[in-house]
Tab-separated table of C-alpha atoms in Angstrom:
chain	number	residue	atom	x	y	z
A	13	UNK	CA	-31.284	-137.387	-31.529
A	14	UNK	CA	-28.007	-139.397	-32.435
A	15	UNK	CA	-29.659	-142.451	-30.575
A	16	UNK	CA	-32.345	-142.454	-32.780
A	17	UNK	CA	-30.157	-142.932	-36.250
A	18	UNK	CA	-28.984	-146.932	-34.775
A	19	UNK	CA	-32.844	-147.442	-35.132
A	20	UNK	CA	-33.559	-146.084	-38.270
A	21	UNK	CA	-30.333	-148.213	-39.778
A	22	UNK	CA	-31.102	-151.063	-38.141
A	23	UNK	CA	-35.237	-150.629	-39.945
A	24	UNK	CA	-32.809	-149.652	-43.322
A	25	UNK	CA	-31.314	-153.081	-42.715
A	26	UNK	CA	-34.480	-154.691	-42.281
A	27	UNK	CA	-35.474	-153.267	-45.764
A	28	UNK	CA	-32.736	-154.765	-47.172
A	29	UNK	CA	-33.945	-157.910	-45.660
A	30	UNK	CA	-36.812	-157.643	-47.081
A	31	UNK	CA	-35.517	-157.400	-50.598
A	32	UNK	CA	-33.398	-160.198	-50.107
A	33	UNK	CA	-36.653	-161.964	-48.844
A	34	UNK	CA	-38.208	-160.840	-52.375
A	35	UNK	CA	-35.056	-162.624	-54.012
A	36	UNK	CA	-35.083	-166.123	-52.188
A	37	UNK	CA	-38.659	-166.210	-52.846
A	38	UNK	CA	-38.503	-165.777	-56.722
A	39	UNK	CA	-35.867	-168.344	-56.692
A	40	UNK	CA	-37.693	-171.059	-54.391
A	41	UNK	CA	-40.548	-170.749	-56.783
A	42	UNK	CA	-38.348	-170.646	-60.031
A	43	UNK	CA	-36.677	-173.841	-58.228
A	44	UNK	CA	-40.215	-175.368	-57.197
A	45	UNK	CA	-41.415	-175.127	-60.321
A	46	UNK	CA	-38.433	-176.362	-62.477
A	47	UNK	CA	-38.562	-179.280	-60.567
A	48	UNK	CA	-42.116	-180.675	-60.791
A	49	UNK	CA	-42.079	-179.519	-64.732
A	50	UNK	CA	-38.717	-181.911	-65.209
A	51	UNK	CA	-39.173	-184.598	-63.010
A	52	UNK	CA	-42.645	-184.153	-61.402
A	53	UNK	CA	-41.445	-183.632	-58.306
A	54	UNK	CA	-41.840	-179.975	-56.166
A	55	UNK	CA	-39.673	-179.328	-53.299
A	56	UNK	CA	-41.459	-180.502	-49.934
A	57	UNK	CA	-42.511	-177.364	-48.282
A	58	UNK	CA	-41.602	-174.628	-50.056
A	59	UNK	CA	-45.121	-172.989	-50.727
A	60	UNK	CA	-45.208	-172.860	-46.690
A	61	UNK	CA	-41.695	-171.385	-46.746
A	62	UNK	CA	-42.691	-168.888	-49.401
A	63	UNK	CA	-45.137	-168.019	-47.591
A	64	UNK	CA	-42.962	-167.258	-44.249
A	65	UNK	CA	-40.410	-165.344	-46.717
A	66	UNK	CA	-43.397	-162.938	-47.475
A	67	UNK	CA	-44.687	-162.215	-44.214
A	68	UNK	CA	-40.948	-161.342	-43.730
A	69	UNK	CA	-40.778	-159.231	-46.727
A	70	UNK	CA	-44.136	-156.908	-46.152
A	71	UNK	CA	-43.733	-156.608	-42.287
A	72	UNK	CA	-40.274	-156.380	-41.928
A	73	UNK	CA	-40.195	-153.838	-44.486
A	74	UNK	CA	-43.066	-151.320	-43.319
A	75	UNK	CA	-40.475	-149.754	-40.460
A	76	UNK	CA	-37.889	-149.027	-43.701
A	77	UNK	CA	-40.755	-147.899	-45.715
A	78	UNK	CA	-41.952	-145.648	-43.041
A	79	UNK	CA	-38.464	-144.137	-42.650
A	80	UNK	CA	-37.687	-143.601	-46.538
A	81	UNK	CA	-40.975	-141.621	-46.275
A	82	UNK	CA	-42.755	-144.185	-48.939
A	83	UNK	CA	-46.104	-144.384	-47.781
A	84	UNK	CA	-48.988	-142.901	-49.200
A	85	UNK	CA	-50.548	-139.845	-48.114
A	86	UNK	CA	-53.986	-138.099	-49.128
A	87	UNK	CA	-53.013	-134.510	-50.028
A	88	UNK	CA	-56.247	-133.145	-50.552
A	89	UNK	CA	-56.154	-130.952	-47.053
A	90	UNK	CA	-52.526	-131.459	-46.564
A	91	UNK	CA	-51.222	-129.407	-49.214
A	92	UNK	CA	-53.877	-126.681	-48.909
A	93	UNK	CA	-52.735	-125.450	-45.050
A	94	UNK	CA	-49.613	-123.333	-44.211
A	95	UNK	CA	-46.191	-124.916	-43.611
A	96	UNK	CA	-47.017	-124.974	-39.497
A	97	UNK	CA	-50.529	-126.260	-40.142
A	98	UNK	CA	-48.888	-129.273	-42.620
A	99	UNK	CA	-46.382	-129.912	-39.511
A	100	UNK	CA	-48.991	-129.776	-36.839
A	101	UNK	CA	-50.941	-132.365	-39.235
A	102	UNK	CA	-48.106	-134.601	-39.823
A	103	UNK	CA	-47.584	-134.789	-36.080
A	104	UNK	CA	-51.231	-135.413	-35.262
A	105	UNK	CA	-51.722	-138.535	-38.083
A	106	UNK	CA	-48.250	-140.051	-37.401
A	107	UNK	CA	-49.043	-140.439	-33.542
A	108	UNK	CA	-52.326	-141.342	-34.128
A	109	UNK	CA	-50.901	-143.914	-36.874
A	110	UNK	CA	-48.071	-144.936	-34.236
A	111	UNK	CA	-50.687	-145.223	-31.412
A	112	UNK	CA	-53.086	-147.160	-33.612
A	113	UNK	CA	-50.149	-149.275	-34.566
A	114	UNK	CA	-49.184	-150.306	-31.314
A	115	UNK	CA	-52.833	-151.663	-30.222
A	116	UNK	CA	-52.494	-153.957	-33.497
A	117	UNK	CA	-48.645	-154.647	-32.422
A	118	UNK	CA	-49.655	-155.406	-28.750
A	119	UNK	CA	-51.830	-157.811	-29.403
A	120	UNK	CA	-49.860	-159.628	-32.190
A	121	UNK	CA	-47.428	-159.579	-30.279
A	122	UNK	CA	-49.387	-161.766	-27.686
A	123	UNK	CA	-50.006	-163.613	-30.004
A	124	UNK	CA	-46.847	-164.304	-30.949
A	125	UNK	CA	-45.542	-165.211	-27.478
A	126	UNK	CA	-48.356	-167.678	-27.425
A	127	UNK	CA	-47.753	-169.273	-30.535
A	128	UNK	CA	-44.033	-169.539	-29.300
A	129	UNK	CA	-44.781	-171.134	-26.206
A	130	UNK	CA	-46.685	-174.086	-27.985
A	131	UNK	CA	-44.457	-174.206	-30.841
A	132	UNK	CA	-47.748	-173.563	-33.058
A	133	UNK	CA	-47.080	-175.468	-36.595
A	134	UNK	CA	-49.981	-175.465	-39.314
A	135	UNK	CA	-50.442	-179.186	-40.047
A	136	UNK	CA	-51.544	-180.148	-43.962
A	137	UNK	CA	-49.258	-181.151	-46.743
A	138	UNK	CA	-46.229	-180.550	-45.035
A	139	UNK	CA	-46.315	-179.256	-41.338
A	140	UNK	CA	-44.026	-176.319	-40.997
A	141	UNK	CA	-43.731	-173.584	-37.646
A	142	UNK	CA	-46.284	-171.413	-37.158
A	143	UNK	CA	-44.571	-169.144	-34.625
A	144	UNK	CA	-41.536	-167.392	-36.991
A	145	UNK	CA	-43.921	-166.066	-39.125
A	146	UNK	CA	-46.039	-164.256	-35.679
A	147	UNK	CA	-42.667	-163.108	-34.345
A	148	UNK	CA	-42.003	-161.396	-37.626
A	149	UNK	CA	-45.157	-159.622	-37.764
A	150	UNK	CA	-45.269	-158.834	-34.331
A	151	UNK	CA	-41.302	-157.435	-34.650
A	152	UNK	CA	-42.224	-155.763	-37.828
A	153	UNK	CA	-45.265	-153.891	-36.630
A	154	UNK	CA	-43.260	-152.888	-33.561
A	155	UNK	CA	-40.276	-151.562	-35.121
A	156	UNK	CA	-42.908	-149.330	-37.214
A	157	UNK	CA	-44.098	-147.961	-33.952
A	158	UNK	CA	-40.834	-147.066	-33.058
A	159	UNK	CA	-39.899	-145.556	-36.448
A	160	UNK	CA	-43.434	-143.615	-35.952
A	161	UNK	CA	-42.050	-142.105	-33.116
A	162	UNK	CA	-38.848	-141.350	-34.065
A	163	UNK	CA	-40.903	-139.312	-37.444
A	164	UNK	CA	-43.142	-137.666	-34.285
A	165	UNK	CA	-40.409	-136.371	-32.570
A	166	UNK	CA	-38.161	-135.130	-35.705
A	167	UNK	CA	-41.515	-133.316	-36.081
A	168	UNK	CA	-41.698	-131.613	-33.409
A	169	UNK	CA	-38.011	-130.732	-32.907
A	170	UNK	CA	-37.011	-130.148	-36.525
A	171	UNK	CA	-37.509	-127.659	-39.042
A	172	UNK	CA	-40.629	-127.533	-41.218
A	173	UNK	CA	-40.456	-129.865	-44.011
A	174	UNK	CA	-41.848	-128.989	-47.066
A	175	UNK	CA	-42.826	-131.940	-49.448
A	176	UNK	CA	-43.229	-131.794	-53.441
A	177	UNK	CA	-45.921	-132.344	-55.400
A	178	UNK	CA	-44.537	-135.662	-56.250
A	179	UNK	CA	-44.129	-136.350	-51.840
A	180	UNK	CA	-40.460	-135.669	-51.813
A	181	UNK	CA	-39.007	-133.855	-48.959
A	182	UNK	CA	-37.888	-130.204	-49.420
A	183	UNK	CA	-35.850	-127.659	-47.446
């Protein structure tokens, strides 16, 4: 299992990443609109490089997410079976979510490759790459998939986690 944890801190960075991506955006827009209020003048580009920041910052968080346990659950038949029938639930949805995953990842990440080989870039205002932002969701969804696996198999080799009422891990 110790060649799992270089994957999980390596989705932890991307988390971080994805904060940061939270930060540059606030500023590019504090910047942006500074600017055109002073001097009437926005910076060239940078709603279409907001807009590649948050693509970074939702899928290049979901993996870190995942990991930190963050994501919703409905607990309306969850908390009502035993311990082994919560763990043999867990196991079921997060495969089923990691399988499901990968289709969407597969495919995006197609995609992606495409986009890269043409150098896609969206042409309006100010024409700006197309193919970072397809990478990054591609990358993002498949580092979920892996971090859905890695939850799979701590099921089924670790002991029975109970959550809280509030979703926090117990025991």
């Amino acid at each position: 299992m110790r060649v799992l944890h270089p994957i999980e801190r390596f989705n932890a960075l991307l988390g971080v990443l994805s904060g940061l991506a939270t930060l540059v955006i606030t500023l590019t827009v504090v910047l942006d609109v500074t600017l055109r209020a002073l001097f009437g003048r926005p910076i060239a580009g940078a709603t279409e490089f907001s807009t590649l920041l948050l693509i970074g910052l939702v899928y290049l968080g979901l993996a870190a997410v995942q990991a930190s346990k963050a994501n919703f659950r409905v607990e309306l038949l969850f908390g009502a079976l035993p311990p082994g029938g919560q763990r043999a639930l867990d196991i079921v949805t997060t495969l089923l979510a990691a399988a499901a995953i990968a289709v969407i990842a597969w495919h995006t990440s197609l995609e992606a490759w495409h986009s890269t080989l043409k150098q896609e870039m969206s042409f309006g205002a100010f024409v700006f790459p197309v193919w970072p932002a397809r990478l990054t969701i591609a990358f993002g969804l498949i580092m979920l998939v892996l971090q859905l696996l890695i939850d799979a198999l701590r099921l089924c080799l670790g002991p029975i986690e109970r959550r809280g009422a509030d979703g926090s891990a117990q025991g």
